[in-house]
């Protein structure tokens, strides 16, 4: 075995061991010390991050990619499932990013959750989630990927429902699982198709063998899976609902790691995806629709976390668009840069929410720039990075995506939708900053505002550095797999920036209009559409469960089970036999005449039969 | 073979001879030793054939996991019953354990029988102790009705099987499982042959139970005491799946077409019973209907007759046996504290019984088939083999997984999460006995992840 691949495999195994160690030791019957979360979990993640730098450096230096296959887990006749790990550009880069972000979030969580009696358990959940996520990312076969896929899903269930006394948290947790399960049907469909047609779940064999097949159906399955996990249009409502979870959970799961798993799946499968134009078009249109729809929803939300959640959803749509453009590497780049600034935005909002005594409504904030200068500065940096301000992290990925979109020969409708969503990003980002850090305070005078704590400042600071330089670092170090278009008309080159600036100016104009009262009775229906999330949950969350519950109650239970099956089966046996029983029973009344006549009748009948 | 059977039979005099003080501990450790010895069956040297052969009994990769499960379940039943039989007189306690033991004797003989007719007799014999457990030790008057349903559904299904077996004996001259698969395939074309085919399978389909013939199961589960529910869900239903897999070999040419309506019924049942689960208010009834739903998947996997289908069905049978038995035990811990099966009356139990919540969570996850638990391996194999047969099945199986996730987590949220009602603040704390019981259910399930070949049957 080559030395480089040994080093890569070893470091990954060390990462797994480091992360698993606190989980395993927590099963000891002795109660955990109260600072276990910080001393064990955070340290483990921190060291795992530093160790993950090693394969990253090896990769950057030598371009080394490797696949480790060991231990046949199960086999039937010709079908094997192995434990197999993949170290390619995606897993090698994503692992340090995820660990870095998690490290910061864990440190932040130790401040945010300090009053929670079960903080150790909370950290343990986050750690198990991280293990599942790294399993997903490094998986080299579908089964392993499915383990990580479901693992992150179920940890998200636990973490969204962290405050389990609240009905909202429980329903949001259930909602997340159910939407994800709809996506899982697609994954199971794709896995079944792959198993029956290609006879292997190992990635490289799948990619080699699938050349001669029409892959549209399994790819649609995979896209459905990604739709569920990455909250694309149709299966998106769980992501804003998931904001019922604690803010560190939103920062880790619902912005930077778990929700990108769907996009990551499609990036992994891009060798199968790239030659199928139907699937690519589906991705493109689905992504464009998602990015615009969720950006529209973000425009009028008043809950700060919901705005950030919808902007996450919108960015996920943008990643999907990139997949549809057949630029998986670009989508991956956006995953990485997005992780930094979106996690930071969540941490900033968490800090503000905490400072304002758990107030999440941006209408009741304001003037935070004077009270929490650091947090609100970082909020601004994050928003700028999100809108693609030049040379911040978001710029390197977002601008490249929009350039690729502009110069491609694909769907102009998708292009238009995406550009519109890009301008909306400027609008809702400005809205958050405008309401939260500008203007006058609108909150209670006795709020426990204090950001002067290293466990708040340091994580946000670390992510702020990431939001500023990560894009530059990553783009200048990796080799693009596809040749980017370098020359284009000025209009196309500046399109992303132009629409963002137009969006910003419009938003500023709108903001100033609100003070002037030009139109005392504004037209409210567009506002309602956006504020009520396009009426989507109203319709879907009522109709589908109601249909199924009615099926369960009236048809399956009452009509079939309690009526038909009862009446046709056991009850019918009784009622059919009853007349015979009563007839024979009624004759037996002790009347000698009846007995004798019956005897005579049978006797004569037998005699007749005997004679003839 | 006899190393297990004879000690099990000798457990009966032990139950009656042992001093009252040591009754439960002795029987528990005795049966646990038997079950530990039974694990040696899993390490069979023969590649795919029979081992531990004697004139009447043998094991093969198909029956071994079920036998081990049977032996594993007796100590668990004893553990689970200890609390609710404690107020009864000692002789009745002895009778109860004797009943449970007799069930294990019959089940061992059924699963290890090499003659189909012996399997049939033991299949019927298991009805008697089960009926007594349900109708004598159940809690409400409805138990009598449940007993009737249980008995008559199973009997009505299995009498045709007797006729069909006698016919088979007439035609082939043997009913030995060792040789039956080598007999030349019969010319089956007439209408009577189709009836014979139905007769061969009906008993097992009722026992599984197939959707449509499942009414007895929820009733029996709801009314039975905990040990009855456990053994019913874990092993007795599996008699149906096991019998079907055995008979399938002989029915070869006919099954291809005749099985269609049954596959459709089974898959449709997955959706329907899953939907019923979503509306259940009764905890035990919910678990019972979820059993029907899972066994529907097993039935479909067997009827599809591919090696993946068989393997998936066997894996799912073992995994479902452990999971549903664990869920019934959990429901029983609630029942013993609140004396009600109604879910809404015992909410928010995470507050008072936090470690129990961990068991509930693992059991619910196993029920909804979280990877890499064996439940998922089984379901995935069945879904794949059904998918290979017809693409449309993914709509039913996929919908089934969605609904399964829905009701499993509904059950979890309903019992464990949410606010704690005021009337259950003074509950008994959990006993180590209960935690041991749950651990002994779920640990095998988790350990099987690392070596699923043990329960893979013929394809291993």
Short mmCIF file of C-alpha atoms in Angstrom, two decimals, chain A residues 197-587:
data_model
loop_
_atom_site.label_atom_id
_atom_site.label_comp_id
_atom_site.label_asym_id
_atom_site.label_seq_id
_atom_site.Cartn_x
_atom_site.Cartn_y
_atom_site.Cartn_z
CA UNK A 197 -29.44 -3.72 -12.74
CA UNK A 198 -25.83 -3.09 -11.84
CA UNK A 199 -25.46 -5.75 -9.14
CA UNK A 200 -23.19 -3.65 -6.97
CA UNK A 201 -23.47 -0.82 -4.52
CA UNK A 202 -19.80 0.10 -4.74
CA UNK A 203 -19.47 3.53 -6.29
CA UNK A 204 -16.72 2.91 -8.80
CA UNK A 205 -18.41 -0.28 -10.05
CA UNK A 206 -21.70 1.57 -10.35
CA UNK A 207 -20.08 4.31 -12.38
CA UNK A 208 -18.32 1.86 -14.68
CA UNK A 209 -21.26 -0.46 -15.20
CA UNK A 210 -23.91 2.19 -15.65
CA UNK A 211 -22.56 3.43 -18.96
CA UNK A 212 -24.88 1.28 -21.05
CA UNK A 213 -28.07 1.90 -19.14
CA UNK A 214 -30.77 4.50 -19.35
CA UNK A 215 -30.32 6.03 -15.95
CA UNK A 216 -33.27 8.40 -15.92
CA UNK A 217 -35.37 6.50 -13.37
CA UNK A 218 -32.71 5.84 -10.72
CA UNK A 219 -31.50 9.40 -11.13
CA UNK A 220 -35.00 10.71 -10.55
CA UNK A 221 -34.99 8.60 -7.39
CA UNK A 222 -31.73 10.17 -6.29
CA UNK A 223 -33.05 13.63 -7.08
CA UNK A 224 -36.12 12.87 -4.98
CA UNK A 225 -33.81 11.82 -2.15
CA UNK A 226 -31.86 15.05 -2.50
CA UNK A 227 -35.13 16.98 -2.62
CA UNK A 228 -36.10 15.60 0.75
CA UNK A 229 -32.77 16.01 2.47
CA UNK A 230 -31.83 19.35 0.94
CA UNK A 231 -35.31 20.85 1.28
CA UNK A 232 -35.94 21.50 -2.40
CA UNK A 233 -39.29 22.76 -3.58
CA UNK A 234 -42.08 20.37 -2.76
CA UNK A 235 -40.37 18.88 0.26
CA UNK A 236 -39.06 22.15 1.68
CA UNK A 237 -41.38 23.04 4.58
CA UNK A 238 -39.53 20.99 7.17
CA UNK A 239 -36.46 23.21 7.08
CA UNK A 240 -38.07 26.41 8.41
CA UNK A 241 -40.07 24.31 10.89
CA UNK A 242 -36.83 22.76 12.09
CA UNK A 243 -35.96 26.15 13.57
CA UNK A 244 -37.86 24.94 16.64
CA UNK A 245 -34.61 23.29 17.65
CA UNK A 246 -31.93 25.10 19.64
CA UNK A 247 -29.89 27.57 17.60
CA UNK A 248 -26.64 25.55 17.65
CA UNK A 249 -28.63 22.74 16.05
CA UNK A 250 -29.87 25.07 13.36
CA UNK A 251 -26.33 26.26 12.82
CA UNK A 252 -24.85 22.81 12.52
CA UNK A 253 -27.55 20.63 11.00
CA UNK A 254 -29.83 22.97 9.16
CA UNK A 255 -27.33 25.19 7.49
CA UNK A 256 -23.90 23.75 7.07
CA UNK A 257 -23.90 19.97 7.19
CA UNK A 258 -27.03 17.85 7.16
CA UNK A 259 -29.08 19.78 4.65
CA UNK A 260 -26.28 19.77 2.13
CA UNK A 261 -26.23 15.96 2.25
CA UNK A 262 -28.75 15.79 -0.59
CA UNK A 263 -26.64 18.02 -2.80
CA UNK A 264 -23.61 16.04 -1.71
CA UNK A 265 -25.31 12.82 -2.82
CA UNK A 266 -25.85 14.26 -6.29
CA UNK A 267 -22.25 15.48 -6.39
CA UNK A 268 -21.12 11.97 -5.48
CA UNK A 269 -23.30 10.53 -8.21
CA UNK A 270 -22.26 13.13 -10.76
CA UNK A 271 -20.47 10.57 -12.98
CA UNK A 272 -23.88 8.96 -13.47
CA UNK A 273 -25.69 12.26 -13.67
CA UNK A 274 -23.54 14.10 -16.15
CA UNK A 275 -24.66 12.25 -19.26
CA UNK A 276 -28.35 12.29 -18.57
CA UNK A 277 -29.92 15.48 -19.79
CA UNK A 278 -33.38 14.78 -18.45
CA UNK A 279 -32.04 14.46 -14.93
CA UNK A 280 -29.89 17.55 -15.31
CA UNK A 281 -32.83 19.58 -16.54
CA UNK A 282 -34.93 18.38 -13.63
CA UNK A 283 -32.18 19.49 -11.25
CA UNK A 284 -31.86 22.85 -12.94
CA UNK A 285 -35.55 23.68 -12.91
CA UNK A 286 -36.13 22.27 -9.43
CA UNK A 287 -33.20 24.25 -8.07
CA UNK A 288 -34.27 27.46 -9.76
CA UNK A 289 -37.80 27.09 -8.48
CA UNK A 290 -36.55 26.37 -4.97
CA UNK A 291 -34.15 29.24 -4.86
CA UNK A 292 -36.75 31.76 -6.00
CA UNK A 293 -39.64 30.41 -3.96
CA UNK A 294 -37.75 30.23 -0.69
CA UNK A 295 -36.11 33.60 -1.30
CA UNK A 296 -39.59 35.02 -1.76
CA UNK A 297 -40.70 33.44 1.50
CA UNK A 298 -37.65 34.89 3.25
CA UNK A 299 -38.63 38.41 2.22
CA UNK A 300 -41.46 38.88 4.67
CA UNK A 301 -40.62 36.59 7.59
CA UNK A 302 -40.31 38.21 10.97
CA UNK A 303 -38.56 35.44 12.85
CA UNK A 304 -34.82 35.96 12.49
CA UNK A 305 -34.09 32.23 12.41
CA UNK A 306 -36.76 31.63 9.80
CA UNK A 307 -35.19 34.25 7.54
CA UNK A 308 -31.82 32.58 7.84
CA UNK A 309 -33.46 29.18 7.31
CA UNK A 310 -35.18 30.33 4.14
CA UNK A 311 -31.98 31.86 2.89
CA UNK A 312 -30.33 28.47 3.51
CA UNK A 313 -33.07 26.84 1.49
CA UNK A 314 -32.54 29.39 -1.25
CA UNK A 315 -28.80 28.70 -1.32
CA UNK A 316 -29.53 24.98 -1.47
CA UNK A 317 -31.65 25.72 -4.51
CA UNK A 318 -28.70 27.53 -6.01
CA UNK A 319 -26.52 24.49 -5.38
CA UNK A 320 -29.14 22.35 -7.10
CA UNK A 321 -29.07 24.73 -10.06
CA UNK A 322 -25.31 24.22 -10.20
CA UNK A 323 -25.78 20.47 -10.26
CA UNK A 324 -28.21 21.01 -13.10
CA UNK A 325 -25.55 23.02 -14.91
CA UNK A 326 -23.38 19.93 -14.67
CA UNK A 327 -20.87 21.75 -12.46
CA UNK A 328 -20.74 19.50 -9.38
CA UNK A 329 -17.42 20.88 -8.27
CA UNK A 330 -18.83 24.37 -8.20
CA UNK A 331 -21.78 23.17 -6.17
CA UNK A 332 -19.34 21.59 -3.76
CA UNK A 333 -17.43 24.83 -3.49
CA UNK A 334 -20.64 26.60 -2.60
CA UNK A 335 -21.36 23.95 0.06
CA UNK A 336 -18.00 24.71 1.67
CA UNK A 337 -18.17 28.49 1.60
CA UNK A 338 -21.83 28.47 2.56
CA UNK A 339 -21.03 26.37 5.62
CA UNK A 340 -18.90 29.14 7.10
CA UNK A 341 -21.06 32.17 6.65
CA UNK A 342 -24.38 30.42 7.24
CA UNK A 343 -23.19 28.82 10.46
CA UNK A 344 -21.92 32.23 11.50
CA UNK A 345 -25.23 33.89 10.69
CA UNK A 346 -26.98 31.38 12.89
CA UNK A 347 -24.52 31.86 15.70
CA UNK A 348 -24.95 35.64 15.47
CA UNK A 349 -28.71 35.32 15.56
CA UNK A 350 -28.37 32.90 18.46
CA UNK A 351 -26.26 35.39 20.32
CA UNK A 352 -28.76 38.16 19.67
CA UNK A 353 -31.72 35.96 20.59
CA UNK A 354 -30.02 35.06 23.83
CA UNK A 355 -29.16 38.68 24.55
CA UNK A 356 -32.74 39.78 24.01
CA UNK A 357 -34.11 37.23 26.42
CA UNK A 358 -35.13 34.66 23.80
CA UNK A 359 -36.80 37.13 21.50
CA UNK A 360 -36.74 35.98 17.88
CA UNK A 361 -38.95 38.58 16.23
CA UNK A 362 -36.87 41.10 14.28
CA UNK A 363 -39.56 43.73 14.74
CA UNK A 364 -38.75 43.72 18.43
CA UNK A 365 -35.01 44.20 17.93
CA UNK A 366 -33.14 47.19 16.54
CA UNK A 367 -30.10 49.22 17.38
CA UNK A 368 -28.07 46.17 18.22
CA UNK A 369 -25.04 47.62 16.53
CA UNK A 370 -24.41 49.85 19.50
CA UNK A 371 -25.06 47.18 22.09
CA UNK A 372 -23.45 44.12 20.54
CA UNK A 373 -21.01 45.63 18.07
CA UNK A 374 -19.08 42.45 17.46
CA UNK A 375 -22.04 40.19 16.82
CA UNK A 376 -23.81 42.65 14.57
CA UNK A 377 -20.60 43.31 12.62
CA UNK A 378 -20.27 39.61 12.02
CA UNK A 379 -23.95 39.46 11.09
CA UNK A 380 -23.18 42.06 8.46
CA UNK A 381 -20.10 40.21 7.24
CA UNK A 382 -22.13 37.04 6.96
CA UNK A 383 -24.90 38.79 5.06
CA UNK A 384 -22.39 40.38 2.73
CA UNK A 385 -20.75 37.04 2.12
CA UNK A 386 -24.18 35.56 1.46
CA UNK A 387 -25.06 38.16 -1.13
CA UNK A 388 -21.79 37.53 -2.92
CA UNK A 389 -19.89 40.70 -2.12
CA UNK A 390 -16.61 40.53 -3.98
CA UNK A 391 -13.75 38.70 -2.30
CA UNK A 392 -15.74 37.41 0.65
CA UNK A 393 -16.31 33.65 0.78
CA UNK A 394 -19.65 33.64 -0.99
CA UNK A 395 -18.34 35.58 -3.94
CA UNK A 396 -15.99 32.86 -5.14
CA UNK A 397 -18.70 30.27 -5.40
CA UNK A 398 -21.82 32.28 -6.06
CA UNK A 399 -20.34 34.50 -8.70
CA UNK A 400 -18.79 31.51 -10.45
CA UNK A 401 -22.13 29.72 -10.42
CA UNK A 402 -23.98 32.65 -11.92
CA UNK A 403 -21.29 33.14 -14.52
CA UNK A 404 -21.53 29.48 -15.44
CA UNK A 405 -25.28 29.86 -15.63
CA UNK A 406 -25.03 32.97 -17.78
CA UNK A 407 -22.65 31.42 -20.24
CA UNK A 408 -24.45 28.10 -20.54
CA UNK A 409 -26.92 27.35 -23.31
CA UNK A 410 -29.52 26.05 -20.92
CA UNK A 411 -32.91 27.16 -19.83
CA UNK A 412 -33.39 30.92 -19.78
CA UNK A 413 -36.34 30.52 -17.44
CA UNK A 414 -34.11 28.93 -14.82
CA UNK A 415 -31.55 31.69 -15.35
CA UNK A 416 -34.17 34.37 -14.82
CA UNK A 417 -35.50 32.73 -11.66
CA UNK A 418 -32.03 32.34 -10.23
CA UNK A 419 -31.06 35.94 -10.94
CA UNK A 420 -34.27 37.12 -9.32
CA UNK A 421 -33.52 35.01 -6.27
CA UNK A 422 -30.01 36.46 -6.18
CA UNK A 423 -31.41 39.95 -6.01
CA UNK A 424 -33.85 38.84 -3.31
CA UNK A 425 -30.88 37.63 -1.26
CA UNK A 426 -29.74 41.25 -1.07
CA UNK A 427 -33.23 42.31 -0.05
CA UNK A 428 -33.75 39.93 2.84
CA UNK A 429 -30.15 40.30 4.02
CA UNK A 430 -30.59 44.04 4.16
CA UNK A 431 -33.89 43.56 5.92
CA UNK A 432 -32.28 41.54 8.69
CA UNK A 433 -29.48 44.06 9.16
CA UNK A 434 -31.90 46.97 8.95
CA UNK A 435 -34.22 45.58 11.57
CA UNK A 436 -31.65 44.04 13.89
CA UNK A 437 -28.67 46.31 14.03
CA UNK A 438 -29.86 49.63 12.65
CA UNK A 439 -32.37 52.11 13.95
CA UNK A 440 -33.62 52.37 17.49
CA UNK A 441 -34.06 49.60 20.04
CA UNK A 442 -37.59 48.21 20.20
CA UNK A 443 -37.03 45.59 22.92
CA UNK A 444 -37.60 45.53 26.65
CA UNK A 445 -35.25 47.76 28.59
CA UNK A 446 -34.07 44.96 30.86
CA UNK A 447 -32.53 42.55 28.38
CA UNK A 448 -29.47 40.59 29.45
CA UNK A 449 -27.33 41.91 26.63
CA UNK A 450 -23.76 40.72 26.90
CA UNK A 451 -21.52 39.39 24.19
CA UNK A 452 -18.40 39.83 26.25
CA UNK A 453 -17.71 36.16 26.70
CA UNK A 454 -14.94 34.26 24.91
CA UNK A 455 -17.25 31.31 24.23
CA UNK A 456 -19.44 33.63 22.14
CA UNK A 457 -16.79 35.80 20.59
CA UNK A 458 -14.29 33.12 19.64
CA UNK A 459 -16.53 30.81 17.64
CA UNK A 460 -18.10 33.70 15.76
CA UNK A 461 -14.68 35.19 15.16
CA UNK A 462 -13.35 31.92 13.83
CA UNK A 463 -16.27 31.54 11.46
CA UNK A 464 -15.93 35.19 10.44
CA UNK A 465 -12.35 34.51 9.36
CA UNK A 466 -13.68 31.55 7.47
CA UNK A 467 -16.37 33.65 5.82
CA UNK A 468 -13.76 36.11 4.69
CA UNK A 469 -10.96 33.91 3.44
CA UNK A 470 -12.36 30.39 2.90
CA UNK A 471 -13.46 31.11 -0.65
CA UNK A 472 -10.09 32.43 -1.63
CA UNK A 473 -8.27 29.59 0.11
CA UNK A 474 -10.28 26.83 -1.46
CA UNK A 475 -10.48 28.23 -4.97
CA UNK A 476 -6.79 29.00 -5.12
CA UNK A 477 -5.83 25.53 -3.96
CA UNK A 478 -8.03 23.12 -5.86
CA UNK A 479 -7.84 22.34 -9.53
CA UNK A 480 -11.14 22.82 -11.31
CA UNK A 481 -12.29 19.63 -12.96
CA UNK A 482 -14.15 21.45 -15.69
CA UNK A 483 -12.77 24.35 -17.65
CA UNK A 484 -14.51 27.51 -16.52
CA UNK A 485 -15.50 30.03 -19.15
CA UNK A 486 -13.03 32.86 -18.66
CA UNK A 487 -14.18 35.42 -21.17
CA UNK A 488 -17.65 36.80 -21.53
CA UNK A 489 -19.40 40.08 -22.24
CA UNK A 490 -19.21 42.67 -19.49
CA UNK A 491 -22.94 42.50 -18.91
CA UNK A 492 -22.84 38.76 -18.18
CA UNK A 493 -19.72 39.10 -16.07
CA UNK A 494 -21.28 41.71 -13.85
CA UNK A 495 -24.80 40.25 -13.88
CA UNK A 496 -24.57 38.72 -10.42
CA UNK A 497 -23.25 41.88 -8.87
CA UNK A 498 -25.66 44.05 -10.81
CA UNK A 499 -28.80 42.20 -9.74
CA UNK A 500 -27.56 42.17 -6.15
CA UNK A 501 -26.99 45.91 -6.21
CA UNK A 502 -30.36 46.49 -7.83
CA UNK A 503 -31.93 44.36 -5.11
CA UNK A 504 -30.12 46.31 -2.44
CA UNK A 505 -31.19 49.66 -3.86
CA UNK A 506 -34.78 48.52 -4.19
CA UNK A 507 -34.76 47.32 -0.62
CA UNK A 508 -33.35 50.60 0.61
CA UNK A 509 -35.99 52.45 -1.35
CA UNK A 510 -38.71 50.25 0.10
CA UNK A 511 -37.33 50.80 3.57
CA UNK A 512 -37.46 54.53 3.14
CA UNK A 513 -40.96 54.28 1.68
CA UNK A 514 -42.20 52.73 4.88
CA UNK A 515 -41.39 55.95 6.69
CA UNK A 516 -43.13 58.16 4.20
CA UNK A 517 -46.62 56.69 4.03
CA UNK A 518 -47.12 57.33 0.33
CA UNK A 519 -49.60 54.56 0.09
CA UNK A 520 -51.68 54.15 3.25
CA UNK A 521 -53.47 51.04 1.94
CA UNK A 522 -50.82 48.85 0.31
CA UNK A 523 -51.77 45.82 -1.76
CA UNK A 524 -51.35 42.99 0.64
CA UNK A 525 -51.82 39.83 -1.39
CA UNK A 526 -48.16 39.48 -2.49
CA UNK A 527 -47.18 40.04 1.12
CA UNK A 528 -49.56 37.35 2.28
CA UNK A 529 -48.29 34.95 -0.35
CA UNK A 530 -44.74 35.42 0.86
CA UNK A 531 -45.55 35.63 4.53
CA UNK A 532 -47.72 32.52 4.48
CA UNK A 533 -44.97 30.58 2.67
CA UNK A 534 -46.89 30.50 -0.60
CA UNK A 535 -49.81 28.80 1.17
CA UNK A 536 -47.92 25.58 0.62
CA UNK A 537 -47.99 24.19 4.16
CA UNK A 538 -51.59 25.31 4.48
CA UNK A 539 -52.60 23.03 1.63
CA UNK A 540 -50.15 20.17 1.83
CA UNK A 541 -49.99 19.80 5.59
CA UNK A 542 -53.73 19.54 5.77
CA UNK A 543 -54.62 17.58 2.70
CA UNK A 544 -52.13 14.73 2.67
CA UNK A 545 -52.26 13.76 6.36
CA UNK A 546 -56.00 14.17 6.39
CA UNK A 547 -56.42 11.83 3.43
CA UNK A 548 -54.22 9.23 5.03
CA UNK A 549 -55.80 9.56 8.44
CA UNK A 550 -59.26 9.28 6.96
CA UNK A 551 -58.09 6.23 5.05
CA UNK A 552 -56.79 4.79 8.28
CA UNK A 553 -59.85 5.54 10.35
CA UNK A 554 -62.92 5.26 8.17
CA UNK A 555 -61.80 2.91 5.43
CA UNK A 556 -59.06 0.68 6.81
CA UNK A 557 -60.23 0.45 10.39
CA UNK A 558 -63.98 0.98 10.43
CA UNK A 559 -65.17 -0.16 7.02
CA UNK A 560 -62.77 -2.97 6.29
CA UNK A 561 -61.56 -4.31 9.60
CA UNK A 562 -64.45 -3.70 11.91
CA UNK A 563 -67.26 -4.20 9.42
CA UNK A 564 -66.50 -6.18 6.31
CA UNK A 565 -63.88 -8.57 7.58
CA UNK A 566 -65.86 -9.16 10.75
CA UNK A 567 -69.14 -9.71 8.94
CA UNK A 568 -67.76 -11.87 6.16
CA UNK A 569 -65.49 -13.91 8.41
CA UNK A 570 -66.30 -14.80 11.99
CA UNK A 571 -69.73 -13.16 12.25
CA UNK A 572 -70.89 -14.82 9.03
CA UNK A 573 -69.90 -18.24 10.34
CA UNK A 574 -72.08 -17.62 13.35
CA UNK A 575 -75.09 -16.21 11.53
CA UNK A 576 -75.03 -18.85 8.81
CA UNK A 577 -75.02 -21.66 11.32
CA UNK A 578 -77.62 -20.15 13.59
CA UNK A 579 -80.77 -21.13 11.58
CA UNK A 580 -79.64 -24.75 11.38
CA UNK A 581 -78.84 -24.79 15.06
CA UNK A 582 -82.15 -23.25 16.08
CA UNK A 583 -84.08 -25.59 13.82
CA UNK A 584 -82.47 -28.75 15.16
CA UNK A 585 -82.58 -27.36 18.62
CA UNK A 586 -86.28 -26.48 18.51
CA UNK A 587 -87.23 -29.97 17.47
#
